[in-house]
Short mmCIF file of C-alpha atoms and ligand atoms in Angstrom, two decimals:
data_model
loop_
_atom_site.label_atom_id
_atom_site.label_comp_id
_atom_site.label_asym_id
_atom_site.label_seq_id
_atom_site.Cartn_x
_atom_site.Cartn_y
_atom_site.Cartn_z
CA UNK A 229 -1.41 -2.94 -24.02
CA UNK A 230 1.69 -4.68 -22.65
CA UNK A 231 1.35 -4.85 -18.89
CA UNK A 232 3.69 -6.09 -16.17
CA UNK A 233 1.90 -7.51 -13.12
CA UNK A 234 3.82 -7.87 -9.87
CA UNK A 235 2.24 -9.82 -7.00
CA UNK A 236 2.78 -12.39 -4.29
CA UNK A 237 2.49 -15.94 -5.58
CA UNK A 238 1.19 -17.17 -2.22
CA UNK A 239 -2.40 -18.17 -1.32
CA UNK A 240 -3.42 -14.60 -0.41
CA UNK A 241 -6.25 -12.58 -1.86
CA UNK A 242 -3.96 -10.03 -3.49
CA UNK A 243 -2.16 -12.70 -5.53
CA UNK A 244 -5.48 -14.23 -6.55
CA UNK A 245 -6.88 -10.88 -7.71
CA UNK A 246 -3.66 -9.98 -9.56
CA UNK A 247 -3.60 -13.34 -11.35
CA UNK A 248 -7.29 -13.30 -12.28
CA UNK A 249 -6.90 -9.71 -13.50
CA UNK A 250 -3.93 -10.64 -15.67
CA UNK A 251 -5.73 -13.65 -17.12
CA UNK A 252 -8.87 -11.61 -17.77
CA UNK A 253 -6.85 -8.93 -19.57
CA UNK A 254 -4.96 -11.57 -21.56
CA UNK A 255 -8.29 -13.01 -22.70
CA UNK A 256 -9.18 -9.56 -23.99
CA UNK A 257 -5.99 -9.49 -26.11
CA UNK A 258 -3.57 -7.62 -23.84
CA UNK A 259 -0.04 -8.98 -23.40
CA UNK A 260 0.53 -9.78 -19.73
CA UNK A 261 3.90 -10.30 -18.05
CA UNK A 262 3.80 -11.67 -14.50
CA UNK A 263 6.94 -10.86 -12.51
CA UNK A 264 7.37 -12.67 -9.19
CA UNK A 265 9.50 -15.28 -7.44
CA UNK A 266 7.23 -18.29 -8.11
CA UNK A 267 4.39 -19.10 -10.46
CA UNK A 268 1.13 -17.87 -8.82
CA UNK A 269 -1.22 -20.82 -8.04
CA UNK A 270 -4.00 -19.69 -10.39
CA UNK A 271 -1.57 -19.26 -13.29
CA UNK A 272 -1.88 -22.90 -14.19
CA UNK A 273 -2.70 -23.19 -17.89
CA UNK A 274 -1.16 -22.07 -21.16
CA UNK A 275 -2.35 -18.74 -22.50
CA UNK A 276 -0.73 -17.30 -25.60
CA UNK A 277 -0.87 -13.75 -24.20
CA UNK A 278 0.64 -14.57 -20.80
CA UNK A 279 4.34 -14.57 -19.90
CA UNK A 280 5.95 -15.42 -16.58
CA UNK A 281 9.29 -13.96 -15.49
CA UNK A 282 10.72 -15.57 -12.37
CA UNK A 283 12.77 -13.32 -10.13
CA UNK A 284 16.09 -15.08 -9.74
CA UNK A 285 17.98 -16.03 -6.61
CA UNK A 286 21.71 -15.65 -6.18
CA UNK A 287 23.66 -17.42 -3.50
CA UNK A 288 26.56 -15.54 -2.01
CA UNK A 289 28.24 -16.27 1.32
CA UNK A 290 27.43 -12.80 2.66
CA UNK A 291 23.67 -13.17 2.07
CA UNK A 292 21.41 -15.28 4.25
CA UNK A 293 18.79 -14.72 1.54
CA UNK A 294 19.02 -13.06 -1.87
CA UNK A 295 18.03 -9.39 -1.41
CA UNK A 296 14.59 -9.79 -3.04
CA UNK A 297 13.86 -6.12 -3.57
CA UNK A 298 17.06 -5.63 -5.56
CA UNK A 299 16.50 -8.75 -7.63
CA UNK A 300 12.87 -7.77 -8.30
CA UNK A 301 13.78 -4.19 -9.32
CA UNK A 302 16.43 -5.54 -11.70
CA UNK A 303 13.94 -7.98 -13.21
CA UNK A 304 11.36 -5.21 -13.64
CA UNK A 305 13.92 -3.06 -15.45
CA UNK A 306 14.87 -5.96 -17.69
CA UNK A 307 11.29 -6.90 -18.59
CA UNK A 308 10.15 -3.31 -19.18
CA UNK A 309 13.13 -2.69 -21.47
CA UNK A 310 13.19 -5.88 -23.48
CA UNK A 311 9.47 -6.67 -23.61
CA UNK A 312 8.67 -2.99 -24.20
CA UNK A 313 5.99 -2.79 -21.53
CA UNK A 314 3.51 0.09 -21.41
CA UNK A 315 2.80 -0.07 -17.69
CA UNK A 316 3.70 -1.81 -14.41
CA UNK A 317 0.83 -2.75 -12.10
CA UNK A 318 1.99 -3.75 -8.62
CA UNK A 319 -0.30 -5.53 -6.16
CA UNK A 320 0.17 -5.13 -2.40
CA UNK A 321 2.23 -2.07 -1.52
CA UNK A 322 4.95 -3.84 0.48
CA UNK A 323 7.54 -4.07 -1.00
CA UNK A 324 6.22 -3.91 -4.56
CA UNK A 325 5.38 -0.19 -4.73
CA UNK A 326 8.78 0.86 -3.39
CA UNK A 327 10.57 -1.56 -5.70
CA UNK A 328 8.61 -0.23 -8.68
CA UNK A 329 9.70 3.31 -7.73
CA UNK A 330 13.31 2.18 -7.88
CA UNK A 331 12.83 0.44 -11.24
CA UNK A 332 11.07 3.53 -12.58
CA UNK A 333 13.99 5.76 -11.58
CA UNK A 334 16.55 3.42 -13.15
CA UNK A 335 14.55 3.34 -16.38
CA UNK A 336 14.07 7.13 -16.37
CA UNK A 337 17.85 7.50 -16.39
CA UNK A 338 17.76 5.66 -19.71
CA UNK A 339 14.93 7.82 -21.06
CA UNK A 340 12.18 5.22 -20.49
CA UNK A 341 9.19 6.62 -18.56
CA UNK A 342 7.23 3.64 -17.32
CA UNK A 343 3.92 4.36 -15.57
CA UNK A 344 3.40 2.55 -12.26
CA UNK A 345 0.02 1.73 -10.72
CA UNK A 346 -0.17 0.42 -7.15
CA UNK A 347 -3.20 -1.53 -5.95
CA UNK A 348 -3.70 -1.55 -2.20
CA UNK A 349 -5.27 -4.78 -0.98
CA UNK A 350 -5.72 -4.62 2.76
CA UNK A 351 -3.14 -5.64 5.30
CA UNK A 352 -0.49 -3.70 3.33
CA UNK A 353 -2.32 -0.69 4.81
CA UNK A 354 -4.30 -1.81 7.84
CA UNK A 355 -2.03 -4.28 9.60
CA UNK A 356 1.49 -4.27 8.23
CA UNK A 357 1.72 -0.94 6.41
CA UNK A 358 1.00 1.27 9.40
CA UNK A 359 3.67 -0.41 11.50
CA UNK A 360 6.66 1.91 11.81
CA UNK A 361 8.81 -0.89 10.37
CA UNK A 362 7.31 -0.02 6.99
CA UNK A 363 5.14 3.10 7.19
CA UNK A 364 7.51 5.80 5.81
CA UNK A 365 8.26 3.66 2.77
CA UNK A 366 4.60 2.78 2.22
CA UNK A 367 3.54 6.44 2.39
CA UNK A 368 6.35 7.55 0.06
CA UNK A 369 5.73 4.85 -2.51
CA UNK A 370 1.95 5.45 -2.60
CA UNK A 371 2.60 9.17 -3.13
CA UNK A 372 5.08 8.44 -5.91
CA UNK A 373 2.97 5.93 -7.82
CA UNK A 374 1.46 7.31 -11.03
CA UNK A 375 -1.86 5.73 -10.14
CA UNK A 376 -3.25 4.17 -6.96
CA UNK A 377 -6.28 1.94 -6.57
CA UNK A 378 -7.91 0.38 -3.52
CA UNK A 379 -10.21 -2.64 -3.54
CA UNK A 380 -12.95 -0.98 -1.44
CA UNK A 381 -14.14 2.45 -0.31
CA UNK A 382 -13.27 1.51 3.24
CA UNK A 383 -9.66 0.71 2.32
CA UNK A 384 -9.29 4.01 0.45
CA UNK A 385 -10.64 5.87 3.52
CA UNK A 386 -8.31 3.95 5.84
CA UNK A 387 -5.34 4.84 3.64
CA UNK A 388 -6.18 8.55 3.74
CA UNK A 389 -6.64 8.31 7.52
CA UNK A 390 -3.45 6.37 8.21
CA UNK A 391 -0.98 8.23 5.97
CA UNK A 392 -0.34 11.67 4.57
CA UNK A 393 -1.54 10.84 1.05
CA UNK A 394 -1.26 13.41 -1.71
CA UNK A 395 -2.39 11.15 -4.53
CA UNK A 396 -5.97 10.40 -5.50
CA UNK A 397 -6.95 6.81 -4.69
CA UNK A 398 -9.38 5.27 -7.14
CA UNK A 399 -11.67 2.54 -5.85
CA UNK A 400 -11.85 -0.43 -8.21
CA UNK A 401 -13.61 -3.31 -6.51
CA UNK A 402 -12.45 -6.90 -6.59
CA UNK A 403 -14.31 -9.00 -9.11
CA UNK A 404 -15.55 -12.47 -9.88
CA UNK A 405 -15.39 -14.59 -13.01
CA UNK A 406 -18.81 -16.22 -13.36
CA UNK A 407 -17.57 -18.66 -15.97
CA UNK A 408 -15.73 -20.33 -13.10
CA UNK A 409 -17.60 -19.32 -9.93
CA UNK A 410 -21.13 -20.62 -10.29
CA UNK A 411 -23.20 -23.24 -8.54
CA UNK A 412 -22.54 -26.66 -10.03
CA UNK A 413 -24.18 -29.98 -9.30
CA UNK A 414 -21.92 -31.86 -6.90
CA UNK A 415 -24.55 -33.87 -5.05
CA UNK A 416 -22.18 -36.81 -4.65
CA UNK A 417 -19.84 -34.53 -2.64
CA UNK A 418 -22.77 -33.44 -0.49
CA UNK A 419 -23.78 -37.05 0.16
CA UNK A 420 -20.21 -37.93 1.13
CA UNK A 421 -19.87 -35.02 3.53
CA UNK A 422 -23.41 -34.84 4.88
CA UNK A 423 -24.90 -38.33 4.43
CA UNK A 424 -27.85 -37.66 6.74
CA UNK A 425 -28.93 -34.45 5.08
CA UNK A 426 -26.98 -32.21 7.46
CA UNK A 427 -26.60 -28.53 6.55
CA UNK A 428 -23.10 -27.54 5.42
CA UNK A 429 -21.24 -24.49 6.74
CA UNK A 430 -18.02 -23.44 5.07
CA UNK A 431 -15.04 -21.10 5.44
CA UNK A 432 -11.95 -20.57 3.31
CA UNK A 433 -8.88 -18.55 4.27
CA UNK A 434 -5.20 -18.68 5.06
CA UNK A 435 -5.99 -19.25 8.77
CA UNK A 436 -4.19 -16.20 10.07
CA UNK A 437 -5.21 -14.70 13.44
CA UNK A 438 -6.90 -11.79 11.66
CA UNK A 439 -9.46 -14.24 10.20
CA UNK A 440 -10.73 -15.30 13.67
CA UNK A 441 -11.37 -18.88 12.51
CA UNK A 442 -11.66 -19.87 16.17
CA UNK A 443 -14.93 -17.87 16.29
CA UNK A 444 -16.23 -20.11 13.50
CA UNK A 445 -15.60 -23.26 15.53
CA UNK A 446 -17.33 -21.69 18.58
CA UNK A 447 -20.27 -20.53 16.45
CA UNK A 448 -20.52 -23.99 14.92
CA UNK A 449 -20.57 -25.54 18.40
CA UNK A 450 -23.67 -23.47 19.22
CA UNK A 451 -25.30 -24.22 15.86
CA UNK A 452 -24.93 -27.98 16.32
CA UNK A 453 -27.01 -27.75 19.52
CA UNK A 454 -30.03 -26.87 17.35
CA UNK A 455 -29.34 -28.02 13.79
CA UNK A 456 -27.62 -31.07 12.33
CA UNK A 457 -24.68 -29.60 10.50
CA UNK A 458 -21.16 -30.13 9.18
CA UNK A 459 -18.38 -27.56 8.89
CA UNK A 460 -15.82 -27.46 6.08
CA UNK A 461 -12.63 -25.53 6.81
CA UNK A 462 -10.75 -24.95 3.57
CA UNK A 463 -7.20 -23.58 3.51
CA UNK A 464 -4.28 -23.74 5.85
CA UNK A 465 -2.10 -21.47 7.92
CA UNK A 466 -0.64 -20.59 11.29
CA UNK A 467 -3.86 -21.12 13.33
CA UNK A 468 -4.51 -24.66 12.10
CA UNK A 469 -3.06 -26.47 15.14
CA UNK A 470 -4.97 -24.28 17.62
CA UNK A 471 -8.15 -24.92 15.68
CA UNK A 472 -7.65 -28.66 15.72
CA UNK A 473 -7.09 -28.48 19.49
CA UNK A 474 -10.31 -26.51 19.91
CA UNK A 475 -12.28 -29.01 17.81
CA UNK A 476 -10.97 -31.82 20.04
CA UNK A 477 -11.80 -29.91 23.22
CA UNK A 478 -15.36 -29.22 22.04
CA UNK A 479 -15.70 -32.81 20.77
CA UNK A 480 -16.55 -31.62 17.28
CA UNK A 481 -14.01 -33.63 15.29
CA UNK A 482 -16.65 -35.86 13.70
CA UNK A 483 -18.46 -32.84 12.34
CA UNK A 484 -15.61 -30.67 11.10
CA UNK A 485 -13.49 -31.45 8.04
CA UNK A 486 -10.16 -29.70 7.55
CA UNK A 487 -9.76 -29.89 3.78
CA UNK A 488 -6.46 -28.02 3.43
CA UNK A 489 -5.69 -25.94 0.37
CA UNK A 490 -8.10 -26.70 -2.46
CA UNK A 491 -8.09 -25.55 -6.07
CA UNK A 492 -11.69 -26.26 -7.10
CA UNK A 493 -13.21 -24.15 -4.32
CA UNK A 494 -16.34 -23.48 -6.39
CA UNK A 495 -17.27 -27.19 -6.21
CA UNK A 496 -17.17 -27.14 -2.42
CA UNK A 497 -19.02 -23.83 -2.26
CA UNK A 498 -21.69 -25.36 -4.50
CA UNK A 499 -22.67 -27.88 -1.82
CA UNK A 500 -22.59 -25.34 1.03
CA UNK A 501 -25.50 -23.60 2.77
CA UNK A 502 -23.72 -20.81 4.63
CA UNK A 503 -20.29 -19.15 4.35
CA UNK A 504 -18.68 -17.69 7.48
CA UNK A 505 -16.26 -14.76 7.57
CA UNK A 506 -15.82 -13.40 11.13
CA UNK A 507 -12.60 -11.46 10.35
CA UNK A 508 -11.09 -8.83 12.61
CA UNK A 509 -10.05 -6.89 9.51
CA UNK A 510 -11.01 -7.39 5.89
CA UNK A 511 -10.62 -4.78 3.19
CA UNK A 512 -13.07 -6.51 0.86
CA UNK A 513 -13.59 -10.23 1.48
CA UNK A 514 -13.03 -11.87 -1.89
CA UNK A 515 -13.77 -15.29 -0.38
CA UNK A 516 -17.26 -14.07 0.58
CA UNK A 517 -17.83 -12.84 -2.96
CA UNK A 518 -16.77 -16.23 -4.36
CA UNK A 519 -19.30 -17.89 -2.03
CA UNK A 520 -22.07 -15.48 -3.05
CA UNK A 521 -21.38 -16.17 -6.73
CA UNK A 522 -22.05 -19.84 -5.90
CA UNK A 523 -25.35 -18.82 -4.24
CA UNK A 524 -24.15 -19.17 -0.67
CA UNK A 525 -25.35 -16.52 1.86
CA UNK A 526 -22.67 -15.04 4.12
CA UNK A 527 -22.62 -14.60 7.89
CA UNK A 528 -19.79 -12.20 8.61
CA UNK A 529 -18.41 -9.56 10.88
CA UNK A 530 -18.90 -5.94 9.85
CA UNK A 531 -15.15 -5.34 9.66
CA UNK A 532 -13.57 -3.06 7.05
CA UNK A 533 -15.05 -3.30 3.58
CA UNK A 534 -17.16 -6.42 4.20
CA UNK A 535 -20.42 -4.38 4.34
CA UNK A 536 -19.72 -3.25 0.76
CA UNK A 537 -19.94 -6.91 -0.29
CA UNK A 538 -22.29 -8.64 2.17
CA UNK A 539 -25.55 -6.74 2.62
CA UNK A 540 -27.05 -7.20 6.07
CA UNK A 541 -30.46 -8.92 6.00
CA UNK A 542 -30.27 -9.43 2.22
CA UNK A 543 -27.26 -11.50 1.11
CA UNK A 544 -26.58 -12.70 4.67
CA UNK A 545 -26.05 -11.07 8.03
CA UNK A 546 -23.41 -8.83 9.59
CA UNK A 547 -22.51 -8.77 13.27
CA UNK A 548 -19.98 -6.94 15.42
CA UNK A 549 -16.54 -8.59 15.44
CA UNK A 550 -16.53 -11.47 17.94
CA UNK A 551 -20.31 -11.59 18.49
CA UNK A 552 -20.43 -15.38 18.48
CA UNK A 553 -23.94 -15.58 19.99
CA UNK A 554 -25.51 -13.38 17.33
CA UNK A 555 -23.68 -15.17 14.50
CA UNK A 556 -24.92 -18.53 15.79
CA UNK A 557 -28.52 -17.37 16.21
CA UNK A 558 -28.57 -15.80 12.72
CA UNK A 559 -27.31 -19.07 11.24
CA UNK A 560 -29.82 -21.17 13.17
CA UNK A 561 -32.72 -18.92 12.05
CA UNK A 562 -31.62 -19.10 8.44
CA UNK A 563 -31.05 -22.84 8.42
CA UNK A 564 -34.48 -23.44 9.99
CA UNK A 565 -36.26 -21.26 7.42
CA UNK A 566 -35.83 -22.91 4.03
CA UNK A 567 -37.81 -20.20 2.19
CA UNK A 568 -35.64 -17.42 3.62
CA UNK A 569 -32.47 -19.39 2.90
CA UNK A 570 -33.53 -19.77 -0.74
CA UNK A 571 -34.29 -16.04 -0.97
CA UNK A 572 -30.89 -15.15 0.54
CA UNK A 573 -29.19 -17.52 -1.91
CA UNK A 574 -30.84 -15.71 -4.82
CA UNK A 575 -29.98 -12.29 -3.33
CA UNK A 576 -26.35 -13.34 -2.84
CA UNK A 577 -26.05 -14.29 -6.50
CA UNK A 578 -27.78 -11.11 -7.66
CA UNK A 579 -25.50 -8.85 -5.59
CA UNK A 580 -22.39 -10.79 -6.62
CA UNK A 581 -23.22 -9.90 -10.23
CA UNK A 582 -22.38 -6.25 -9.41
CA UNK A 583 -18.77 -7.43 -9.19
CA UNK A 584 -18.78 -9.35 -12.48
CA UNK A 585 -15.32 -9.33 -14.09
CA UNK A 586 -16.97 -7.97 -17.24
CA UNK A 587 -17.89 -4.78 -15.34
CA UNK A 588 -14.60 -4.36 -13.49
CA UNK A 589 -11.98 -5.11 -16.20
CA UNK A 590 -12.99 -2.10 -18.34
CA UNK A 591 -12.43 0.10 -15.26
CA UNK A 592 -8.82 -1.14 -15.03
CA UNK A 593 -8.30 -0.74 -18.78
CA UNK A 594 -9.57 2.86 -18.68
CA UNK A 595 -7.40 3.65 -15.65
CA UNK A 596 -4.33 2.14 -17.35
CA UNK A 597 -4.89 4.30 -20.43
CA UNK A 598 -5.47 7.43 -18.34
CA UNK A 599 -2.26 6.79 -16.39
CA UNK A 600 -0.21 6.05 -19.52
CA UNK A 601 -1.47 9.31 -21.10
CA UNK A 602 -0.70 11.28 -17.93
CA UNK A 603 2.88 9.97 -17.70
CA UNK A 604 3.46 10.53 -21.41
CA UNK A 605 2.31 14.15 -21.06
CA UNK A 606 4.49 14.68 -17.96
CA UNK A 607 7.59 13.32 -19.70
CA UNK A 608 6.97 15.51 -22.78
CA UNK A 609 6.62 18.59 -20.58
CA UNK A 610 9.84 17.71 -18.77
CA UNK A 611 11.86 17.70 -21.99
O1 LIG B 237 -6.00 -11.61 3.96
C1 LIG B 237 -5.74 -12.32 2.99
O2 LIG B 237 -6.30 -13.38 2.80
C2 LIG B 237 -4.69 -11.88 2.03
C3 LIG B 237 -4.80 -10.45 1.73
C4 LIG B 237 -3.78 -10.00 0.76
O3 LIG B 237 -3.63 -8.80 0.69
O4 LIG B 237 -3.13 -10.82 0.11
O5 LIG B 237 -6.13 -10.18 1.31
C5 LIG B 237 -6.55 -8.87 1.21
O6 LIG B 237 -6.78 -8.68 -0.17
C6 LIG B 237 -7.89 -9.39 -0.73
C7 LIG B 237 -7.92 -9.12 -2.23
O7 LIG B 237 -8.02 -7.76 -2.51
C8 LIG B 237 -9.18 -8.91 -0.02
O8 LIG B 237 -10.30 -9.57 -0.57
C9 LIG B 237 -9.04 -9.25 1.47
O9 LIG B 237 -10.18 -8.73 2.13
C10 LIG B 237 -7.80 -8.60 2.06
N1 LIG B 237 -7.59 -9.11 3.42
C11 LIG B 237 -7.60 -8.31 4.49
O10 LIG B 237 -7.83 -7.11 4.44
C12 LIG B 237 -7.36 -8.97 5.80
#
């Protein structure tokens, strides 16, 4: 198949999933065309089946910024027409689903009936999408997509609850590529970070408020009262300055490393003992899955779709959002019980295997084919 993938090229989960999906499909022989305003970070090596179409900018005195939606729709039309795409798959509803609707209508005028699938990722529904700034457009564009998927059962339920949805939403879980995400021997990293055999706690995110990274620092403060430990904070974002202030206030600077954005996350996960994810909202928690694939148990909140990924008392522990005391005591218990920690590590890996890319990609391929067939039938009936 020839598939157009539209996503954000930023360090968000939706862009990561879209890129990994495209690369996975390209490795299976599909022709993949990424359409976005910058090369996505994980699209960093040559692949004969992968194409990248940058959405152009145009300076004009009347514009403060190029109207992105118009430029993106025009690029979609161009790529569908000239690359003869079979399907457009847009990731994150805002604004991609609405823009795809526009491109679809323009193409229909020329007799080209391009199927559009929208994948909902999380905050496009839960945080941003339900705001009245966007909600009528989000609802309309979900209802007018030819196919809609959500990355967890919880997100599908939330979408039905929050909007008047007439379309069926198919749950296709996020996935993990075990050829990349697996525990590797990086003992020299461990020695550099924890020279006295300290336990290593880790978190990765884009440090937005919704991630509650401050809870992690407060949990870590309590943990260090009982266990020698270090904390790695990977990523960057709007909360970084507040977090640094908190570390200084709690006199934890010697024990916490802010590592910024990192590419080889699997190497850092490989030396870690516990992954923390105390989010306020999380449709799935791809970062937790990446940790589990590297045999790291997860201590998380029970927000959103996290319980579909992290199984309480098996792959880690779940607590109510903001329950810092319980998170800290769960971590302390686990770090003091080596046998249990080893068992949880094994369980984390075993459960992560449910989300193996090899199981999930065929679900997307089947859904693509089903949607292409449906649109073809509809356009024949309309003639
Ligand atoms: O929250 C982020 O880190 C980015 C955000 C996005 O949509 O780009 O992530 C969402 O999509 C990821 C991939 O499907 C999910 O794993 C995250 O749970 C989800 N984030 C939230 O729901 C807050």
